[in-house]
């Protein structure tokens, strides 16, 4: 047994060394600062929207996104109170590797020109978004995979996640600025499929209940993670928007959604559970669900009352999911969802996608004005009708689910 443990440590150390050396070599050969490319001309090989984002990009926005990933997801989704400090260390380890790999893979898709990858501030934000999808997936398999397997999961998922994002956002022209599909839905179902492949039928029942427990004991880290969500998630949602005047709607809609989702938990939890006040982890889960539902629709004309309705529905999904869906996933589909990512990210992400499709059908030049070109540029240019755009928005959902399940199956 000691020899096996030592061998495992050496395998992890050796793979980390090889992958880090590979990253360094790839960065040395391909990666350059974005300022080296011509600022006045946007070649067809480059994603011009990302160039415009970098030109008006401010450091505080990147800082908000990175704090959100590192503190909110690193602590909150690692579930320190349930799995101990080792899970937080693994989360930081995955973040450190995935960001490097995402910059490279996304660079080959988006900013590869004349044999070089040109990166800027927005490249780091996009890498953070891809890393978030990986962290969501790890929530489904936490404590059932070792650090070496986590590393391989990040290596493969970043690649498939970038491919999905490129197909949806660049080739199909889907509007998903807050990443309901490309982060929340993709990350959740990728992780669920990995969990299905790794299903352990004889796993100790008590340990399963611990993993699926919604938090009977006070969790200070859930408190910290939830507070960070409230502070930084609106910036997280609005960071990918191209223009500053498109940011306001995303931030406002996100705030309205999260307050309604939080109230919904206080309405439903006492009905489903014996406690009169929801546990902190339940409030944390409802907060995440309320924010995930605004990923696609955040920069659209949801209206304040519409954002409240969407957040309220998302807030109901989380406790219902833990009460009814999670046991079905395990008993019928043989999926052990350790942290309930299906209820927190998967279902709200799907709801957000459907909401975005509905709002696309209602988009007109009269209601959006000049903003129509920012949210639906192809519609504003006349090369695509609103109905066509809505159909494409809707078709992006099954495509994302397909790539997530196939990628998760191969990874598992």
Short mmCIF file of C-alpha atoms in Angstrom, two decimals:
data_model
loop_
_atom_site.label_atom_id
_atom_site.label_comp_id
_atom_site.label_asym_id
_atom_site.label_seq_id
_atom_site.Cartn_x
_atom_site.Cartn_y
_atom_site.Cartn_z
CA UNK A 1 0.00 0.00 0.00
CA UNK A 2 2.77 2.59 0.78
CA UNK A 3 4.42 1.74 -2.55
CA UNK A 4 1.10 2.29 -4.33
CA UNK A 5 0.64 5.66 -2.61
CA UNK A 6 4.17 6.72 -3.47
CA UNK A 7 3.61 5.64 -7.08
CA UNK A 8 0.43 7.70 -7.26
CA UNK A 9 2.21 10.77 -5.95
CA UNK A 10 5.01 10.31 -8.46
CA UNK A 11 2.55 9.88 -11.32
CA UNK A 12 0.80 13.12 -10.40
CA UNK A 13 4.09 14.96 -9.96
CA UNK A 14 5.45 13.61 -13.24
CA UNK A 15 2.32 14.48 -15.23
CA UNK A 16 2.20 17.97 -13.73
CA UNK A 17 5.82 18.50 -14.66
CA UNK A 18 5.32 17.32 -18.24
CA UNK A 19 2.16 19.37 -18.78
CA UNK A 20 3.67 22.52 -17.28
CA UNK A 21 6.77 22.20 -19.44
CA UNK A 22 4.47 21.66 -22.44
CA UNK A 23 2.51 24.82 -21.57
CA UNK A 24 5.71 26.83 -21.23
CA UNK A 25 7.00 25.62 -24.59
CA UNK A 26 3.68 26.30 -26.32
CA UNK A 27 3.51 29.79 -24.81
CA UNK A 28 7.09 30.45 -25.92
CA UNK A 29 6.37 29.39 -29.50
CA UNK A 30 2.86 30.75 -30.05
CA UNK A 31 1.69 33.32 -27.48
CA UNK A 32 2.32 37.03 -27.93
CA UNK A 33 0.75 40.18 -26.49
CA UNK A 34 -2.21 41.44 -28.47
CA UNK A 35 -0.59 44.83 -29.05
CA UNK A 36 1.77 43.18 -31.54
CA UNK A 37 -1.12 42.77 -33.95
CA UNK A 38 -2.30 45.76 -35.96
CA UNK A 39 -4.77 47.75 -33.85
CA UNK A 40 -6.27 49.56 -36.80
CA UNK A 41 -7.22 46.58 -38.90
CA UNK A 42 -9.05 43.45 -37.84
CA UNK A 43 -8.13 40.55 -40.12
CA UNK A 44 -10.82 37.95 -40.84
CA UNK A 45 -8.79 35.32 -39.00
CA UNK A 46 -9.24 37.16 -35.69
CA UNK A 47 -12.40 37.54 -33.61
CA UNK A 48 -12.97 41.28 -33.94
CA UNK A 49 -15.42 41.48 -31.08
CA UNK A 50 -12.69 40.31 -28.71
CA UNK A 51 -10.38 42.98 -30.09
CA UNK A 52 -13.00 45.66 -29.35
CA UNK A 53 -13.53 44.21 -25.90
CA UNK A 54 -9.83 44.50 -25.11
CA UNK A 55 -9.66 48.10 -26.35
CA UNK A 56 -12.24 49.23 -23.81
CA UNK A 57 -11.49 46.65 -21.18
CA UNK A 58 -10.67 47.83 -17.69
CA UNK A 59 -8.67 45.99 -15.06
CA UNK A 60 -11.38 46.12 -12.34
CA UNK A 61 -13.73 44.05 -14.52
CA UNK A 62 -11.12 41.34 -15.01
CA UNK A 63 -10.36 41.50 -11.30
CA UNK A 64 -14.03 40.95 -10.45
CA UNK A 65 -14.26 37.94 -12.76
CA UNK A 66 -11.06 36.38 -11.43
CA UNK A 67 -12.07 36.91 -7.80
CA UNK A 68 -15.41 35.34 -8.64
CA UNK A 69 -13.77 32.21 -10.04
CA UNK A 70 -11.10 31.88 -7.37
CA UNK A 71 -13.05 32.73 -4.23
CA UNK A 72 -16.70 32.07 -5.01
CA UNK A 73 -16.21 28.90 -7.04
CA UNK A 74 -12.92 27.84 -5.48
CA UNK A 75 -14.41 27.88 -2.00
CA UNK A 76 -18.11 27.52 -2.62
CA UNK A 77 -18.12 24.67 -5.11
CA UNK A 78 -15.29 22.91 -3.34
CA UNK A 79 -17.65 22.64 -0.35
CA UNK A 80 -14.92 23.08 2.25
CA UNK A 81 -17.27 22.21 5.09
CA UNK A 82 -18.10 18.86 3.52
CA UNK A 83 -14.81 17.72 2.04
CA UNK A 84 -12.08 19.47 4.00
CA UNK A 85 -9.20 21.74 2.99
CA UNK A 86 -7.89 19.22 0.46
CA UNK A 87 -10.80 19.97 -1.86
CA UNK A 88 -9.94 23.68 -1.85
CA UNK A 89 -6.32 22.88 -2.69
CA UNK A 90 -7.47 20.73 -5.61
CA UNK A 91 -9.76 23.51 -6.84
CA UNK A 92 -6.91 26.01 -6.89
CA UNK A 93 -4.70 23.43 -8.61
CA UNK A 94 -7.33 22.89 -11.33
CA UNK A 95 -7.79 26.66 -11.77
CA UNK A 96 -4.05 27.18 -12.16
CA UNK A 97 -3.74 24.54 -14.87
CA UNK A 98 -7.03 25.16 -16.69
CA UNK A 99 -6.40 28.88 -17.18
CA UNK A 100 -3.10 28.21 -18.94
CA UNK A 101 -4.59 25.50 -21.13
CA UNK A 102 -7.69 27.57 -21.93
CA UNK A 103 -5.60 30.55 -23.07
CA UNK A 104 -3.81 28.26 -25.52
CA UNK A 105 -6.82 26.32 -26.83
CA UNK A 106 -9.05 29.39 -27.14
CA UNK A 107 -6.19 31.25 -28.76
CA UNK A 108 -5.95 28.66 -31.54
CA UNK A 109 -9.67 29.07 -32.19
CA UNK A 110 -10.07 32.84 -31.83
CA UNK A 111 -6.83 34.77 -32.21
CA UNK A 112 -4.40 32.65 -34.23
CA UNK A 113 -2.76 34.78 -36.93
CA UNK A 114 0.49 34.33 -38.83
CA UNK A 115 1.44 31.41 -36.65
CA UNK A 116 0.95 33.29 -33.35
CA UNK A 117 -1.72 33.58 -30.66
CA UNK A 118 -2.36 37.19 -29.66
CA UNK A 119 -3.70 37.54 -26.13
CA UNK A 120 -5.11 40.42 -24.11
CA UNK A 121 -7.16 41.04 -21.00
CA UNK A 122 -10.26 39.51 -22.55
CA UNK A 123 -8.30 36.33 -23.23
CA UNK A 124 -7.88 35.90 -19.48
CA UNK A 125 -11.58 36.54 -18.87
CA UNK A 126 -12.52 33.93 -21.48
CA UNK A 127 -10.09 31.49 -19.87
CA UNK A 128 -11.73 32.16 -16.50
CA UNK A 129 -15.14 31.34 -17.99
CA UNK A 130 -13.86 28.05 -19.40
CA UNK A 131 -12.24 27.26 -16.05
CA UNK A 132 -15.59 27.86 -14.37
CA UNK A 133 -17.15 25.15 -16.52
CA UNK A 134 -14.42 22.75 -15.36
CA UNK A 135 -15.06 23.63 -11.70
CA UNK A 136 -18.77 23.00 -12.18
CA UNK A 137 -18.02 19.57 -13.63
CA UNK A 138 -15.74 18.67 -10.74
CA UNK A 139 -18.67 19.33 -8.41
CA UNK A 140 -20.38 16.24 -9.83
CA UNK A 141 -17.43 13.91 -9.19
CA UNK A 142 -15.83 15.49 -6.15
CA UNK A 143 -14.23 13.02 -3.73
CA UNK A 144 -14.57 10.16 -6.22
CA UNK A 145 -11.65 11.09 -8.46
CA UNK A 146 -8.03 11.72 -7.50
CA UNK A 147 -5.99 14.82 -8.42
CA UNK A 148 -4.44 13.04 -11.40
CA UNK A 149 -7.89 12.28 -12.81
CA UNK A 150 -8.99 15.87 -12.08
CA UNK A 151 -6.07 17.09 -14.14
CA UNK A 152 -7.00 14.88 -17.07
CA UNK A 153 -10.63 16.01 -16.77
CA UNK A 154 -9.53 19.65 -17.01
CA UNK A 155 -7.27 18.88 -19.97
CA UNK A 156 -10.07 17.29 -21.99
CA UNK A 157 -12.96 19.48 -20.86
CA UNK A 158 -11.24 22.76 -21.69
CA UNK A 159 -10.74 21.47 -25.24
CA UNK A 160 -14.34 20.34 -25.74
CA UNK A 161 -15.73 23.42 -23.95
CA UNK A 162 -13.79 25.72 -26.28
CA UNK A 163 -15.02 23.78 -29.30
CA UNK A 164 -18.62 24.11 -28.11
CA UNK A 165 -18.17 27.83 -27.47
CA UNK A 166 -16.60 28.40 -30.88
CA UNK A 167 -19.41 26.58 -32.70
CA UNK A 168 -22.15 28.41 -30.80
CA UNK A 169 -20.78 31.93 -30.52
CA UNK A 170 -18.64 32.28 -33.64
CA UNK A 171 -20.09 29.93 -36.25
CA UNK A 172 -23.78 29.96 -35.31
CA UNK A 173 -23.94 33.51 -33.94
CA UNK A 174 -25.71 32.53 -30.72
CA UNK A 175 -26.13 35.28 -28.13
CA UNK A 176 -24.99 33.83 -24.79
CA UNK A 177 -22.97 36.57 -23.14
CA UNK A 178 -23.45 35.34 -19.58
CA UNK A 179 -22.83 31.73 -20.59
CA UNK A 180 -26.03 29.91 -19.59
CA UNK A 181 -25.17 27.32 -22.21
CA UNK A 182 -21.41 27.34 -22.69
CA UNK A 183 -20.54 27.38 -18.98
CA UNK A 184 -23.44 26.35 -16.74
CA UNK A 185 -25.26 23.81 -18.91
CA UNK A 186 -22.12 22.43 -20.52
CA UNK A 187 -20.19 22.14 -17.25
CA UNK A 188 -23.08 20.48 -15.44
CA UNK A 189 -23.87 17.79 -18.00
CA UNK A 190 -20.23 17.14 -18.82
CA UNK A 191 -19.64 16.41 -15.15
CA UNK A 192 -22.83 14.34 -14.84
CA UNK A 193 -21.78 12.12 -17.73
CA UNK A 194 -18.32 11.62 -16.21
CA UNK A 195 -20.07 10.68 -12.97
CA UNK A 196 -22.29 8.20 -14.82
CA UNK A 197 -19.29 6.45 -16.38
CA UNK A 198 -17.56 6.32 -12.99
CA UNK A 199 -20.66 4.99 -11.21
CA UNK A 200 -19.77 2.86 -8.18
CA UNK A 201 -22.76 0.63 -7.33
CA UNK A 202 -21.25 -0.70 -4.11
CA UNK A 203 -20.14 2.64 -2.72
CA UNK A 204 -20.86 3.08 0.98
CA UNK A 205 -24.35 4.53 1.39
CA UNK A 206 -23.34 6.78 4.24
CA UNK A 207 -20.67 8.47 2.11
CA UNK A 208 -23.19 9.06 -0.67
CA UNK A 209 -25.53 10.74 1.76
CA UNK A 210 -22.70 12.94 2.97
CA UNK A 211 -21.92 13.99 -0.57
CA UNK A 212 -25.55 14.77 -1.37
CA UNK A 213 -26.27 16.42 1.96
CA UNK A 214 -27.48 19.97 1.53
CA UNK A 215 -25.76 21.19 4.64
CA UNK A 216 -27.25 20.54 8.08
CA UNK A 217 -24.38 22.31 9.82
CA UNK A 218 -23.43 25.96 9.57
CA UNK A 219 -20.88 26.44 6.82
CA UNK A 220 -18.86 29.61 7.09
CA UNK A 221 -17.34 28.97 3.70
CA UNK A 222 -20.80 28.79 2.15
CA UNK A 223 -21.51 32.16 3.78
CA UNK A 224 -18.31 33.63 2.33
CA UNK A 225 -18.94 32.12 -1.09
CA UNK A 226 -22.52 33.41 -1.21
CA UNK A 227 -21.47 36.92 -0.23
CA UNK A 228 -18.85 36.93 -2.96
CA UNK A 229 -21.51 35.76 -5.41
CA UNK A 230 -23.71 38.72 -4.55
CA UNK A 231 -20.82 41.15 -4.90
CA UNK A 232 -19.03 39.91 -7.99
CA UNK A 233 -21.42 37.83 -10.11
CA UNK A 234 -23.05 40.81 -11.89
CA UNK A 235 -19.56 41.72 -13.18
CA UNK A 236 -19.04 38.06 -14.07
CA UNK A 237 -22.23 38.08 -16.16
CA UNK A 238 -21.57 41.41 -17.85
CA UNK A 239 -17.84 40.96 -18.51
CA UNK A 240 -18.22 39.39 -22.00
CA UNK A 241 -20.44 42.24 -23.28
CA UNK A 242 -18.73 44.23 -26.00
CA UNK A 243 -19.84 47.75 -25.14
CA UNK A 244 -20.24 49.48 -21.81
CA UNK A 245 -23.83 50.54 -22.53
CA UNK A 246 -24.71 46.85 -22.92
CA UNK A 247 -23.41 46.14 -19.45
CA UNK A 248 -26.12 47.87 -17.45
CA UNK A 249 -28.93 45.52 -18.42
CA UNK A 250 -26.88 42.43 -17.59
CA UNK A 251 -25.96 43.73 -14.14
CA UNK A 252 -29.48 44.89 -13.29
CA UNK A 253 -31.16 41.73 -14.53
CA UNK A 254 -28.70 39.58 -12.59
CA UNK A 255 -29.36 41.45 -9.35
CA UNK A 256 -33.13 41.22 -9.79
CA UNK A 257 -32.88 37.50 -10.52
CA UNK A 258 -30.70 36.65 -7.54
CA UNK A 259 -32.88 38.49 -5.02
CA UNK A 260 -35.98 36.65 -6.27
CA UNK A 261 -34.25 33.27 -6.24
CA UNK A 262 -33.14 33.82 -2.66
CA UNK A 263 -36.68 34.65 -1.53
CA UNK A 264 -37.99 31.58 -3.36
CA UNK A 265 -35.77 29.36 -1.21
CA UNK A 266 -37.28 30.78 1.98
CA UNK A 267 -40.73 30.02 0.54
CA UNK A 268 -40.13 26.44 -0.54
CA UNK A 269 -37.53 25.04 1.87
CA UNK A 270 -39.80 25.07 4.97
CA UNK A 271 -42.36 23.13 2.94
CA UNK A 272 -39.88 20.45 1.83
CA UNK A 273 -37.80 20.18 5.01
CA UNK A 274 -38.47 20.29 8.74
CA UNK A 275 -36.38 23.38 9.43
CA UNK A 276 -38.22 26.72 9.31
CA UNK A 277 -35.14 28.55 8.02
CA UNK A 278 -33.16 27.31 5.00
CA UNK A 279 -29.60 26.13 5.56
CA UNK A 280 -26.89 28.41 4.30
CA UNK A 281 -25.92 25.96 1.59
CA UNK A 282 -29.50 26.05 0.26
CA UNK A 283 -29.34 29.84 0.03
CA UNK A 284 -26.01 29.53 -1.73
CA UNK A 285 -27.47 27.05 -4.23
CA UNK A 286 -30.48 29.25 -4.93
CA UNK A 287 -28.20 32.22 -5.48
CA UNK A 288 -26.22 30.28 -8.08
CA UNK A 289 -29.41 29.08 -9.78
CA UNK A 290 -30.82 32.60 -9.97
CA UNK A 291 -27.65 33.87 -11.56
CA UNK A 292 -27.26 30.97 -13.99
CA UNK A 293 -30.71 31.61 -15.43
CA UNK A 294 -29.63 35.12 -16.46
CA UNK A 295 -26.62 33.93 -18.45
CA UNK A 296 -28.19 34.11 -21.91
CA UNK A 297 -31.00 36.55 -21.21
CA UNK A 298 -29.03 39.00 -19.07
CA UNK A 299 -28.25 41.50 -21.82
CA UNK A 300 -31.66 41.08 -23.48
CA UNK A 301 -34.85 42.99 -22.76
CA UNK A 302 -36.02 40.84 -19.86
CA UNK A 303 -37.52 43.85 -18.03
CA UNK A 304 -37.11 44.07 -14.24
CA UNK A 305 -40.29 42.12 -13.46
CA UNK A 306 -39.28 39.46 -15.99
CA UNK A 307 -35.92 39.04 -14.26
CA UNK A 308 -37.75 38.65 -10.94
CA UNK A 309 -39.99 35.94 -12.43
CA UNK A 310 -37.04 34.07 -13.94
CA UNK A 311 -35.05 34.26 -10.71
CA UNK A 312 -38.05 33.11 -8.69
CA UNK A 313 -38.52 30.05 -10.91
CA UNK A 314 -34.81 29.23 -10.75
CA UNK A 315 -34.91 29.55 -6.96
CA UNK A 316 -37.69 26.97 -6.83
CA UNK A 317 -35.75 24.55 -9.03
CA UNK A 318 -32.83 24.14 -6.64
CA UNK A 319 -34.65 22.81 -3.52
CA UNK A 320 -37.07 20.78 -5.67
CA UNK A 321 -34.11 19.28 -7.48
CA UNK A 322 -32.34 18.25 -4.30
CA UNK A 323 -35.57 16.85 -2.86
CA UNK A 324 -36.83 14.92 -5.88
CA UNK A 325 -34.45 14.93 -8.88
CA UNK A 326 -31.21 13.93 -7.16
CA UNK A 327 -32.60 10.61 -5.78
CA UNK A 328 -33.96 9.80 -9.26
CA UNK A 329 -30.61 10.54 -10.87
CA UNK A 330 -28.95 8.09 -8.53
CA UNK A 331 -31.53 5.31 -8.43
CA UNK A 332 -32.69 5.32 -12.04
CA UNK A 333 -29.85 6.84 -14.08
CA UNK A 334 -26.97 5.68 -11.84
CA UNK A 335 -25.54 9.20 -11.62
CA UNK A 336 -23.94 10.25 -8.32
CA UNK A 337 -24.15 14.05 -8.36
CA UNK A 338 -21.91 14.89 -5.40
CA UNK A 339 -22.67 18.62 -5.17
CA UNK A 340 -25.98 18.82 -7.00
CA UNK A 341 -24.67 20.59 -10.10
CA UNK A 342 -27.72 19.36 -12.02
CA UNK A 343 -29.98 21.43 -9.78
CA UNK A 344 -27.69 24.44 -9.39
CA UNK A 345 -26.31 24.82 -12.92
CA UNK A 346 -27.85 22.31 -15.33
CA UNK A 347 -31.57 22.94 -14.95
CA UNK A 348 -31.23 26.74 -14.45
CA UNK A 349 -28.95 26.83 -17.50
CA UNK A 350 -31.60 25.10 -19.60
CA UNK A 351 -34.26 27.46 -18.22
CA UNK A 352 -32.03 30.41 -19.10
CA UNK A 353 -31.60 29.08 -22.63
CA UNK A 354 -35.34 28.74 -23.14
CA UNK A 355 -35.88 32.22 -21.70
CA UNK A 356 -33.26 33.63 -24.08
CA UNK A 357 -35.01 31.96 -27.02
CA UNK A 358 -38.35 33.48 -26.04
CA UNK A 359 -36.85 36.94 -25.63
CA UNK A 360 -35.19 36.61 -29.03
CA UNK A 361 -38.60 36.12 -30.64
CA UNK A 362 -39.76 39.36 -29.02
CA UNK A 363 -36.74 41.40 -30.10
CA UNK A 364 -37.58 44.28 -32.44
CA UNK A 365 -35.81 47.44 -33.56
CA UNK A 366 -38.48 49.51 -31.79
CA UNK A 367 -37.88 47.90 -28.38
CA UNK A 368 -34.09 47.55 -28.63
CA UNK A 369 -33.16 50.62 -30.70
CA UNK A 370 -29.42 50.83 -31.34
CA UNK A 371 -28.89 48.07 -28.83
CA UNK A 372 -30.23 45.50 -31.31
CA UNK A 373 -26.92 45.60 -33.15
CA UNK A 374 -25.05 44.85 -29.93
CA UNK A 375 -27.17 41.87 -28.88
CA UNK A 376 -28.21 40.46 -32.27
CA UNK A 377 -25.83 41.94 -34.86
CA UNK A 378 -26.94 39.62 -37.69
CA UNK A 379 -30.59 40.55 -37.13
CA UNK A 380 -29.74 44.25 -37.11
CA UNK A 381 -27.81 43.87 -40.35
CA UNK A 382 -30.76 42.19 -42.01
CA UNK A 383 -28.91 38.96 -42.81
CA UNK A 384 -31.06 36.99 -40.35
CA UNK A 385 -34.67 37.30 -39.23
CA UNK A 386 -35.74 37.25 -35.61
CA UNK A 387 -37.36 33.86 -36.15
CA UNK A 388 -34.17 32.46 -37.60
CA UNK A 389 -32.16 33.83 -34.68
CA UNK A 390 -34.60 32.32 -32.18
CA UNK A 391 -34.38 28.94 -33.92
CA UNK A 392 -30.59 29.09 -33.75
CA UNK A 393 -30.72 30.06 -30.06
CA UNK A 394 -32.97 27.07 -29.40
CA UNK A 395 -30.89 24.63 -31.48
CA UNK A 396 -27.81 25.60 -29.48
CA UNK A 397 -29.27 23.82 -26.43
CA UNK A 398 -29.37 20.25 -27.82
CA UNK A 399 -26.00 20.80 -29.49
CA UNK A 400 -24.46 21.81 -26.18
CA UNK A 401 -26.03 18.84 -24.42
CA UNK A 402 -24.72 16.52 -27.15
CA UNK A 403 -21.15 17.81 -26.96
CA UNK A 404 -21.22 17.83 -23.16
CA UNK A 405 -22.47 14.25 -22.88
CA UNK A 406 -20.11 12.92 -25.55
CA UNK A 407 -17.15 14.76 -24.08
CA UNK A 408 -18.05 13.63 -20.58
CA UNK A 409 -18.45 10.05 -21.74
CA UNK A 410 -15.02 9.99 -23.38
CA UNK A 411 -13.43 11.71 -20.38
CA UNK A 412 -15.10 9.31 -17.94
#
